[in-house]
């Protein structure tokens, strides 16, 4: 049984402070770990998650990655995004795929150990994924939009979100203050900042 260890981190941000809840996950090649949570907003919704992938499986024929999937209520339509293993190049890459067309879009390369953020937002039938990265400045760093992203049209109403970790070792960070899909997270995040 995997024990999730949650710690609280505060990161200075120009718009205010963020509260990140972290958890560590280690799944062997060919195995998966997943967990889902319901979306508690109607429209104009967003969430932000960060991943720090230490290991991907480049050798076996099994899929490997640290991904997030936005599902409809029947769990037959989705958008899947995150960091997966490019087995041919033996490198990490940022990808997104939708059940609408089934085509995987490679947004760019990543590196093992990199701190990669994902902000997913939707309003009406439109959605947008933004990749966030830490940008170093003198004596500090700041989380900023990397310029990698994807826009598309939804063919379903988002109902739940799951993390899906396949043959990877990863630290996940849930940004409690930069989301509106779970009011309980927002309240906990606000209490930590006060």
Tab-separated table of C-alpha atoms in Angstrom:
chain	number	residue	atom	x	y	z
A	1	UNK	CA	0.000	0.000	0.000
A	2	UNK	CA	1.459	3.311	-1.040
A	3	UNK	CA	1.721	5.855	1.722
A	4	UNK	CA	1.193	9.372	0.484
A	5	UNK	CA	3.206	11.937	2.313
A	6	UNK	CA	1.810	15.424	2.100
A	7	UNK	CA	3.950	18.418	2.907
A	8	UNK	CA	3.169	22.063	2.610
A	9	UNK	CA	5.370	24.361	0.603
A	10	UNK	CA	5.008	28.075	0.054
A	11	UNK	CA	6.485	29.570	-3.099
A	12	UNK	CA	6.654	33.308	-3.677
A	13	UNK	CA	4.717	34.298	-6.779
A	14	UNK	CA	3.993	37.696	-8.250
A	15	UNK	CA	0.229	37.199	-7.940
A	16	UNK	CA	0.545	35.998	-4.344
A	17	UNK	CA	1.645	32.848	-2.592
A	18	UNK	CA	0.964	29.327	-3.777
A	19	UNK	CA	0.293	26.389	-1.500
A	20	UNK	CA	1.584	23.125	-2.931
A	21	UNK	CA	0.730	19.688	-1.543
A	22	UNK	CA	3.301	17.113	-2.605
A	23	UNK	CA	3.183	13.344	-2.814
A	24	UNK	CA	5.766	10.800	-3.984
A	25	UNK	CA	4.931	7.919	-6.313
A	26	UNK	CA	7.022	5.015	-7.602
A	27	UNK	CA	5.473	2.521	-10.029
A	28	UNK	CA	7.489	-0.260	-11.680
A	29	UNK	CA	7.561	-0.840	-15.445
A	30	UNK	CA	4.262	-2.212	-16.711
A	31	UNK	CA	2.344	-1.091	-13.607
A	32	UNK	CA	0.082	1.899	-13.023
A	33	UNK	CA	-1.091	4.035	-10.132
A	34	UNK	CA	-4.126	6.236	-10.532
A	35	UNK	CA	-6.508	8.228	-8.431
A	36	UNK	CA	-9.380	10.468	-9.452
A	37	UNK	CA	-11.311	13.349	-7.945
A	38	UNK	CA	-14.519	15.084	-8.949
A	39	UNK	CA	-14.725	18.511	-10.520
A	40	UNK	CA	-16.763	20.925	-8.362
A	41	UNK	CA	-17.294	23.836	-10.746
A	42	UNK	CA	-19.707	24.357	-13.625
A	43	UNK	CA	-17.874	26.446	-16.201
A	44	UNK	CA	-14.806	28.682	-16.428
A	45	UNK	CA	-12.781	26.112	-14.494
A	46	UNK	CA	-9.044	25.615	-14.022
A	47	UNK	CA	-6.476	23.657	-12.048
A	48	UNK	CA	-2.687	23.659	-11.760
A	49	UNK	CA	-0.455	20.659	-11.026
A	50	UNK	CA	3.316	20.244	-11.061
A	51	UNK	CA	5.351	17.119	-11.755
A	52	UNK	CA	8.981	16.290	-11.091
A	53	UNK	CA	9.717	13.019	-12.884
A	54	UNK	CA	12.859	11.245	-11.704
A	55	UNK	CA	12.487	8.059	-13.779
A	56	UNK	CA	10.675	6.844	-16.896
A	57	UNK	CA	10.777	3.383	-18.447
A	58	UNK	CA	12.478	3.692	-21.833
A	59	UNK	CA	13.323	-0.014	-22.235
A	60	UNK	CA	10.145	-2.096	-22.001
A	61	UNK	CA	7.248	-2.088	-24.463
A	62	UNK	CA	4.904	-0.785	-21.729
A	63	UNK	CA	3.792	2.827	-21.712
A	64	UNK	CA	5.529	5.092	-19.231
A	65	UNK	CA	4.593	8.556	-18.040
A	66	UNK	CA	3.168	10.899	-15.428
A	67	UNK	CA	-0.123	12.113	-16.832
A	68	UNK	CA	-3.405	13.797	-15.949
A	69	UNK	CA	-6.683	12.796	-17.571
A	70	UNK	CA	-9.827	14.942	-17.645
A	71	UNK	CA	-12.849	12.629	-18.002
A	72	UNK	CA	-16.518	13.012	-18.847
A	73	UNK	CA	-19.062	11.438	-16.479
A	74	UNK	CA	-19.261	8.140	-18.405
A	75	UNK	CA	-15.448	7.930	-18.624
A	76	UNK	CA	-15.540	7.304	-22.363
A	77	UNK	CA	-14.226	10.709	-23.509
A	78	UNK	CA	-11.133	12.421	-22.185
A	79	UNK	CA	-8.134	14.682	-22.584
A	80	UNK	CA	-4.831	13.178	-21.411
A	81	UNK	CA	-1.699	15.283	-20.876
A	82	UNK	CA	1.602	15.322	-19.053
A	83	UNK	CA	5.087	13.870	-19.392
A	84	UNK	CA	5.642	10.576	-21.169
A	85	UNK	CA	8.557	8.524	-22.444
A	86	UNK	CA	9.607	8.898	-26.054
A	87	UNK	CA	10.938	5.350	-26.454
A	88	UNK	CA	12.660	6.050	-29.796
A	89	UNK	CA	14.664	9.055	-28.569
A	90	UNK	CA	14.861	7.801	-24.973
A	91	UNK	CA	13.816	11.168	-23.599
A	92	UNK	CA	10.955	12.727	-21.680
A	93	UNK	CA	8.400	14.739	-23.636
A	94	UNK	CA	5.312	16.821	-22.938
A	95	UNK	CA	2.283	15.447	-24.744
A	96	UNK	CA	-1.491	15.830	-25.002
A	97	UNK	CA	-4.065	13.552	-26.614
A	98	UNK	CA	-7.850	13.753	-26.823
A	99	UNK	CA	-10.319	10.931	-27.334
A	100	UNK	CA	-11.977	13.235	-29.879
A	101	UNK	CA	-9.315	12.601	-32.547
A	102	UNK	CA	-6.898	10.218	-30.809
A	103	UNK	CA	-3.889	12.124	-32.146
A	104	UNK	CA	-0.965	12.645	-29.764
A	105	UNK	CA	0.443	16.167	-29.934
A	106	UNK	CA	4.030	16.558	-28.729
A	107	UNK	CA	4.382	20.037	-27.218
A	108	UNK	CA	8.086	19.828	-26.497
A	109	UNK	CA	10.890	18.038	-24.715
A	110	UNK	CA	11.282	17.730	-20.968
A	111	UNK	CA	14.120	16.439	-18.811
A	112	UNK	CA	14.189	13.968	-15.959
A	113	UNK	CA	14.271	15.933	-12.713
A	114	UNK	CA	12.711	19.050	-14.269
A	115	UNK	CA	9.943	20.856	-12.368
A	116	UNK	CA	7.101	20.953	-14.949
A	117	UNK	CA	3.773	22.637	-14.295
A	118	UNK	CA	0.474	22.224	-16.095
A	119	UNK	CA	-2.429	24.646	-15.962
A	120	UNK	CA	-5.558	23.255	-17.593
A	121	UNK	CA	-8.566	25.540	-18.006
A	122	UNK	CA	-11.875	25.331	-19.807
A	123	UNK	CA	-14.834	27.573	-20.483
A	124	UNK	CA	-17.809	26.517	-22.559
A	125	UNK	CA	-16.493	24.139	-25.195
A	126	UNK	CA	-12.943	25.558	-25.340
A	127	UNK	CA	-9.967	24.384	-23.327
A	128	UNK	CA	-6.334	25.411	-22.999
A	129	UNK	CA	-3.287	23.672	-21.549
A	130	UNK	CA	-0.269	25.746	-20.505
A	131	UNK	CA	3.128	24.429	-19.471
A	132	UNK	CA	4.703	26.278	-16.527
A	133	UNK	CA	8.395	26.271	-15.662
A	134	UNK	CA	10.646	27.780	-13.039
A	135	UNK	CA	12.608	30.704	-14.458
A	136	UNK	CA	15.737	31.726	-12.511
A	137	UNK	CA	16.333	35.353	-11.612
A	138	UNK	CA	19.034	36.855	-9.435
A	139	UNK	CA	18.546	35.394	-5.918
A	140	UNK	CA	15.128	33.826	-6.707
A	141	UNK	CA	13.093	31.989	-9.292
A	142	UNK	CA	9.567	32.449	-10.547
A	143	UNK	CA	6.999	30.103	-12.108
A	144	UNK	CA	6.099	31.359	-15.595
A	145	UNK	CA	4.304	30.195	-18.723
A	146	UNK	CA	6.928	28.414	-20.855
A	147	UNK	CA	5.159	29.153	-24.134
A	148	UNK	CA	4.423	25.458	-24.675
A	149	UNK	CA	0.703	24.823	-24.768
A	150	UNK	CA	-2.316	23.601	-26.645
A	151	UNK	CA	-5.826	24.904	-27.333
A	152	UNK	CA	-8.743	22.770	-28.400
A	153	UNK	CA	-12.472	22.201	-28.382
A	154	UNK	CA	-14.190	19.983	-25.825
A	155	UNK	CA	-16.745	17.431	-26.969
A	156	UNK	CA	-17.787	16.642	-23.382
A	157	UNK	CA	-18.409	18.248	-20.000
A	158	UNK	CA	-15.486	17.584	-17.601
A	159	UNK	CA	-16.653	15.563	-14.620
A	160	UNK	CA	-13.503	14.198	-12.972
A	161	UNK	CA	-9.728	14.393	-13.164
A	162	UNK	CA	-7.282	11.611	-12.439
A	163	UNK	CA	-3.568	11.291	-12.175
A	164	UNK	CA	-2.127	8.314	-14.017
A	165	UNK	CA	1.445	7.281	-13.273
A	166	UNK	CA	2.804	4.454	-15.448
A	167	UNK	CA	6.246	2.925	-14.851
A	168	UNK	CA	7.613	6.126	-13.353
A	169	UNK	CA	9.085	7.642	-10.229
A	170	UNK	CA	7.551	11.083	-9.735
A	171	UNK	CA	6.804	13.758	-7.169
A	172	UNK	CA	3.439	15.392	-7.746
A	173	UNK	CA	2.543	18.863	-6.465
A	174	UNK	CA	-1.116	19.919	-6.295
A	175	UNK	CA	-1.472	23.709	-6.311
A	176	UNK	CA	-4.320	24.258	-3.842
A	177	UNK	CA	-4.573	28.009	-4.391
A	178	UNK	CA	-4.410	28.115	-8.198
A	179	UNK	CA	-7.526	26.106	-8.982
A	180	UNK	CA	-11.303	26.306	-8.675
A	181	UNK	CA	-12.281	22.657	-9.139
A	182	UNK	CA	-12.161	21.767	-5.428
A	183	UNK	CA	-13.262	24.397	-2.873
A	184	UNK	CA	-11.871	22.323	0.004
A	185	UNK	CA	-8.345	22.547	-1.438
A	186	UNK	CA	-8.778	26.291	-1.912
A	187	UNK	CA	-9.810	26.726	1.744
A	188	UNK	CA	-6.870	24.661	3.020
A	189	UNK	CA	-4.511	26.623	0.759
A	190	UNK	CA	-5.895	29.966	1.971
A	191	UNK	CA	-5.466	28.910	5.613
A	192	UNK	CA	-1.814	28.027	4.947
A	193	UNK	CA	-1.119	31.449	3.403
A	194	UNK	CA	-2.777	33.470	6.210
